[in-house]
Coordinates of C-alpha atoms in Angstrom, one line a residue:
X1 CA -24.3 -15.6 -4.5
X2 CA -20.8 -14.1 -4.9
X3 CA -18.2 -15.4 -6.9
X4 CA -14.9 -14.4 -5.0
X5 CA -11.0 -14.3 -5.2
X6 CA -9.7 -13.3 -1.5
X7 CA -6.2 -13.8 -2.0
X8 CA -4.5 -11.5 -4.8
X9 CA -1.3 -9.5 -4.4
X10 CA -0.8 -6.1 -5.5
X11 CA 2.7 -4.7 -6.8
X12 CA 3.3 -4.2 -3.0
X13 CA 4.1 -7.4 -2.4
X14 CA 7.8 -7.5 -3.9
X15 CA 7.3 -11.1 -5.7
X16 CA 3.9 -9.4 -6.8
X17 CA 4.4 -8.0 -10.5
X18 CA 4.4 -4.4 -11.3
X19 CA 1.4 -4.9 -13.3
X20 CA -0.7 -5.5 -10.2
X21 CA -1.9 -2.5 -9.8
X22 CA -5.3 -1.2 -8.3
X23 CA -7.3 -1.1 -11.2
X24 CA -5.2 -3.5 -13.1
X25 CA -6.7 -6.2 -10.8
X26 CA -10.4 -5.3 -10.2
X27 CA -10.8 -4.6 -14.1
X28 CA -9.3 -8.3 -14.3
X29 CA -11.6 -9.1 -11.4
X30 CA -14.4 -7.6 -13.3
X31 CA -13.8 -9.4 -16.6
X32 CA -13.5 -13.2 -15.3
X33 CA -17.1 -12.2 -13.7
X34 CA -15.8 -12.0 -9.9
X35 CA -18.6 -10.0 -7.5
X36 CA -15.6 -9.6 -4.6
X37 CA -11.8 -9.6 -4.6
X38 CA -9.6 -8.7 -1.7
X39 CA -5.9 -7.4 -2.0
X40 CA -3.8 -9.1 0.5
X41 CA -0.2 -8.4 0.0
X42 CA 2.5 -9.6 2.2
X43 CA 2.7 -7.8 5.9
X44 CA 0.8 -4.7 4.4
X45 CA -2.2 -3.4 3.9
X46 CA -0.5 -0.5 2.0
X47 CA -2.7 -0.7 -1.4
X48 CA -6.0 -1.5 0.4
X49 CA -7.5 2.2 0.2
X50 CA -7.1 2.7 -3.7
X51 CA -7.7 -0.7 -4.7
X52 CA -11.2 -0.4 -2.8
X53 CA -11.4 3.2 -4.6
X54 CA -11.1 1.1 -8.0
X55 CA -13.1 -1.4 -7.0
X56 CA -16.1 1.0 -6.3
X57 CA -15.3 2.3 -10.4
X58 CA -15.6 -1.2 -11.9
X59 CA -18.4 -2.3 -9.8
X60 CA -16.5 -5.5 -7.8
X61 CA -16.5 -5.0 -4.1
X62 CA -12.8 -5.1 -2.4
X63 CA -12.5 -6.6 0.7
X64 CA -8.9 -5.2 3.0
X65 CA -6.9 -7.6 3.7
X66 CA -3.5 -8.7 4.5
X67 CA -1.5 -11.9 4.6
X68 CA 1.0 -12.2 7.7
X69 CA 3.5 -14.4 7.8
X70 CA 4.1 -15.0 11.7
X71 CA 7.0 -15.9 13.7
X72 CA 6.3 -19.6 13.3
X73 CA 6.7 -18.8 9.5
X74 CA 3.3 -19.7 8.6
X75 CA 0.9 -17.6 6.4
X76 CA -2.3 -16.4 7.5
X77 CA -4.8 -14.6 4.8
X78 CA -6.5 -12.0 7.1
X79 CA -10.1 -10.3 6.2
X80 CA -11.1 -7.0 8.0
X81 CA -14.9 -5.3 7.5
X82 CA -12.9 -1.8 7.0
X83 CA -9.7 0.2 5.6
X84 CA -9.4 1.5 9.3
X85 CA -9.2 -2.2 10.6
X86 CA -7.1 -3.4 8.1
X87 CA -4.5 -0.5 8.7
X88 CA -4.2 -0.7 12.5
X89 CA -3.6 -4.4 12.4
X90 CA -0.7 -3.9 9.4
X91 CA 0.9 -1.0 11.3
X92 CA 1.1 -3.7 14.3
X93 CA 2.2 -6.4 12.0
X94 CA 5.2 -4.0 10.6
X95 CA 6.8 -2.8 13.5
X96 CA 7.1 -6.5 14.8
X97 CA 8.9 -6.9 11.1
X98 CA 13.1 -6.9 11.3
X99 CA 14.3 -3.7 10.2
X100 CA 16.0 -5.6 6.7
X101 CA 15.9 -3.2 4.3
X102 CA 14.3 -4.3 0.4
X103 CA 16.7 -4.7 -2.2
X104 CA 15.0 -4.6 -5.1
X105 CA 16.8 -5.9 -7.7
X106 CA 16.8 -9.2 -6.2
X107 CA 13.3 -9.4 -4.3
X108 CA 11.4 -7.1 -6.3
X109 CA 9.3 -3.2 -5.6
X110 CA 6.9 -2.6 -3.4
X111 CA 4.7 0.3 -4.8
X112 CA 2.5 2.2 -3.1
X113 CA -0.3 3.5 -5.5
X114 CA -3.2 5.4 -5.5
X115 CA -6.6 5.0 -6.9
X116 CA -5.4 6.2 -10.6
X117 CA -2.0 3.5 -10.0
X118 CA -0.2 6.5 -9.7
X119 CA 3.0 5.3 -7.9
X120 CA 2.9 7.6 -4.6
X121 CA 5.6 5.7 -2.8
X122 CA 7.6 2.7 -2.2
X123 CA 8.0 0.1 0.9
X124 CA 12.0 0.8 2.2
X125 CA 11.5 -2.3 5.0
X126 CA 11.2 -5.7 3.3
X127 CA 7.8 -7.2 3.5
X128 CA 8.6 -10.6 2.9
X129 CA 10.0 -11.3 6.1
X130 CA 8.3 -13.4 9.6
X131 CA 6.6 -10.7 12.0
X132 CA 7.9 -11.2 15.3
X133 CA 4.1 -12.5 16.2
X134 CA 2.7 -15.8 17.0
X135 CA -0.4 -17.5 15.4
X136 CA -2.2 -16.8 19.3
X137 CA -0.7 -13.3 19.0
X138 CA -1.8 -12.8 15.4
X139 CA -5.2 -14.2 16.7
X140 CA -5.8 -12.0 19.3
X141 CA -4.8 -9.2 16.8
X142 CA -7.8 -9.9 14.3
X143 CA -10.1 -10.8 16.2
X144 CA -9.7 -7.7 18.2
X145 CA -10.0 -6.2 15.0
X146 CA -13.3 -7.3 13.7
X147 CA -11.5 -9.5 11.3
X148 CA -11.1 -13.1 9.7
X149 CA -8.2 -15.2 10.7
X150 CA -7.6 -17.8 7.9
X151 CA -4.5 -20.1 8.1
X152 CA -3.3 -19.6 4.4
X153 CA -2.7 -22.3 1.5
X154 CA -2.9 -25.5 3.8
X155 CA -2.0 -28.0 1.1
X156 CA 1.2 -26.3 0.2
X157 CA 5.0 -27.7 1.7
X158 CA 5.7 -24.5 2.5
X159 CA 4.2 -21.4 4.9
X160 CA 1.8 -23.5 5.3
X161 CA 0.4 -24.3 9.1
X162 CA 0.1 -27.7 8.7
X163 CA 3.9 -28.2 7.2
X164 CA 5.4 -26.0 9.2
X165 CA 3.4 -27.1 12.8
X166 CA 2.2 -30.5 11.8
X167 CA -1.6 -29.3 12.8
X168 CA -4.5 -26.4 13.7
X169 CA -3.8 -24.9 16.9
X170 CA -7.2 -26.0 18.2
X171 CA -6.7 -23.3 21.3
X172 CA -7.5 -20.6 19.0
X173 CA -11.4 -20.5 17.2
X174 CA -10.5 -20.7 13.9
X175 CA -13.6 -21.8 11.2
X176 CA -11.9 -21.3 8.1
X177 CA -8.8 -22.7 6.0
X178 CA -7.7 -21.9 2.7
X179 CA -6.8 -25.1 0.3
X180 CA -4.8 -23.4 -2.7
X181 CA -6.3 -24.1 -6.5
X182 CA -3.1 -26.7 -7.3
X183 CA -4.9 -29.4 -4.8
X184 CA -7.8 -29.9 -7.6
X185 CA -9.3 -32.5 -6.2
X186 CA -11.0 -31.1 -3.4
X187 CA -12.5 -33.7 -1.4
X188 CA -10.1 -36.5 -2.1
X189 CA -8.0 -33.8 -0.4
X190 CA -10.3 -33.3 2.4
X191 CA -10.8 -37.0 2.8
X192 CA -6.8 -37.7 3.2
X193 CA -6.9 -35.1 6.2
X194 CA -10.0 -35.9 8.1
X195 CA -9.2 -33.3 10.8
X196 CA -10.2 -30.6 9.1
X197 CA -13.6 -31.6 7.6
X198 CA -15.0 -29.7 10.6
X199 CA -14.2 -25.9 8.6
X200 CA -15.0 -23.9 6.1
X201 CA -12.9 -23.7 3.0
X202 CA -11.8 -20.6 0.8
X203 CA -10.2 -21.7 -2.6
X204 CA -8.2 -18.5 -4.1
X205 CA -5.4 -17.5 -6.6
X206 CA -2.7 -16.6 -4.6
X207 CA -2.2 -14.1 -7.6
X208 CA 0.9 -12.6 -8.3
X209 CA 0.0 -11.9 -12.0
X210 CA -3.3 -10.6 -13.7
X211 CA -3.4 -13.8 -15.6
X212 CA -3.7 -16.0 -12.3
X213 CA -6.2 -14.3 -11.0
X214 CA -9.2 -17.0 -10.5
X215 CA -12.7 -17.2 -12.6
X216 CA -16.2 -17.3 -12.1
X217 CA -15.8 -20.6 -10.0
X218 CA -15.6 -20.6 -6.1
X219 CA -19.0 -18.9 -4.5
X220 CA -20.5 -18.0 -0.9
X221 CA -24.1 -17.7 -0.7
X222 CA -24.0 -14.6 0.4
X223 CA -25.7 -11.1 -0.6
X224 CA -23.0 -8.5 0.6
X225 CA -19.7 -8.2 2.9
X226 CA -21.8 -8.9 6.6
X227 CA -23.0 -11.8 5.0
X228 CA -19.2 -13.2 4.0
X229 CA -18.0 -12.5 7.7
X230 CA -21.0 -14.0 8.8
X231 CA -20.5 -17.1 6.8
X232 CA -16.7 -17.5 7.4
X233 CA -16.6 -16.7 10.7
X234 CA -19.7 -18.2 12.0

């Protein structure tokens, strides 16, 4: 059994606070009892490396991960079974970002830190911003890459598939959603939306702070990382 939180933002993500930092998180991680985290800021897979690196230190396994907002504005949280497939995907996901520059005073940093949280650089192109991809493009994309394609927060009014298409592109496979932690009633929720009873559910934070970062609550019976892919994408 693993007690997970796949959707937490590092201090790359400019709405991500600067206390989000590599070990910052999996220390948190490590103290609410979580087995697996995944750092999945905004169009980048920038912090992936070190936060892994200070995952392996305080014993909670990191899974890469990135969550794209595509041209359709919708957010998809996005697994990958490596760095190396996390990273080719995100360098495809930024060039098809607009070249708007991040002004930090109003949108916030994006650091780029190492596996001490050493700030080694910061993210000039803003991150928060639609990729010129669609959800079939963005499909293709991760799956090509090994990866998990899961349309993000469902529930929510906004970046959310189902607000902003009105429904689950059923000409793409996906098997998993993610219903955010405000809907708290589950299967009342399920119920009101009977169309997507058919998949798998993740329930993260959405963390942008160390103090939203979830507890020992959502598991997978699973016993390592092939066995999460094999659950959520099977």
């Amino acid at each position: 059994m693993i007690y997970y939180d796949f959707h937490i933002h590092s201090a790359l993500s400019p709405c991500g606070d600067n206390d989000m930092t590599p070990n910052n998180i999996v220390n948190m991680a490590a103290l609410s009892g979580l087995d697996a985290v995944a750092i999945s800021d905004h169009n980048s897979a920038g912090n992936v490396r070190a936060a892994m690196a200070a995952g392996k230190k305080a014993g909670v396994t990191v899974l890469p991960a990135m969550e794209v907002e595509t041209e359709e504005e919708v957010h998809i949280l996005t697994l990958y079974p490596s760095a190396d497939a996390a990273e080719a995907v995100a360098r495809e996901v930024y060039n098809a970002l607009p070249d708007i520059k991040n002004r930090p005073e109003i949108f916030g940093e994006q650091l780029i830190m190492d596996e001490e949280d050493n700030i080694v650089g910061t993210e000039e192109k803003l991150l928060i911003s639609p990729a010129a991809l669609s959800i079939n493009r963005l499909f293709d994309m991760v799956k090509e890459a090994g990866g998990l394609f899961i349309p993000a927060h469902v529930d929510r009014h906004s970046y959310s598939v189902l607000t902003n298409l009105g429904f689950i592109p059923d000409d793409i496979d996906i098997r998993c959603i993610e219903v955010s932690r405000n809907t708290a009633d589950l299967a009342a929720y399920i119920d009101s939306r009977p169309e997507l009873a058919k998949y798998k559910v993740l329930r993260n934070s959405d963390a942008h702070y160390l103090g939203d970062i979830a507890q020992r609550d959502a598991f997978l019976e699973a016993g390592g990382i092939r066995d999460i892919f094999r659950i959520l994408g099977g």
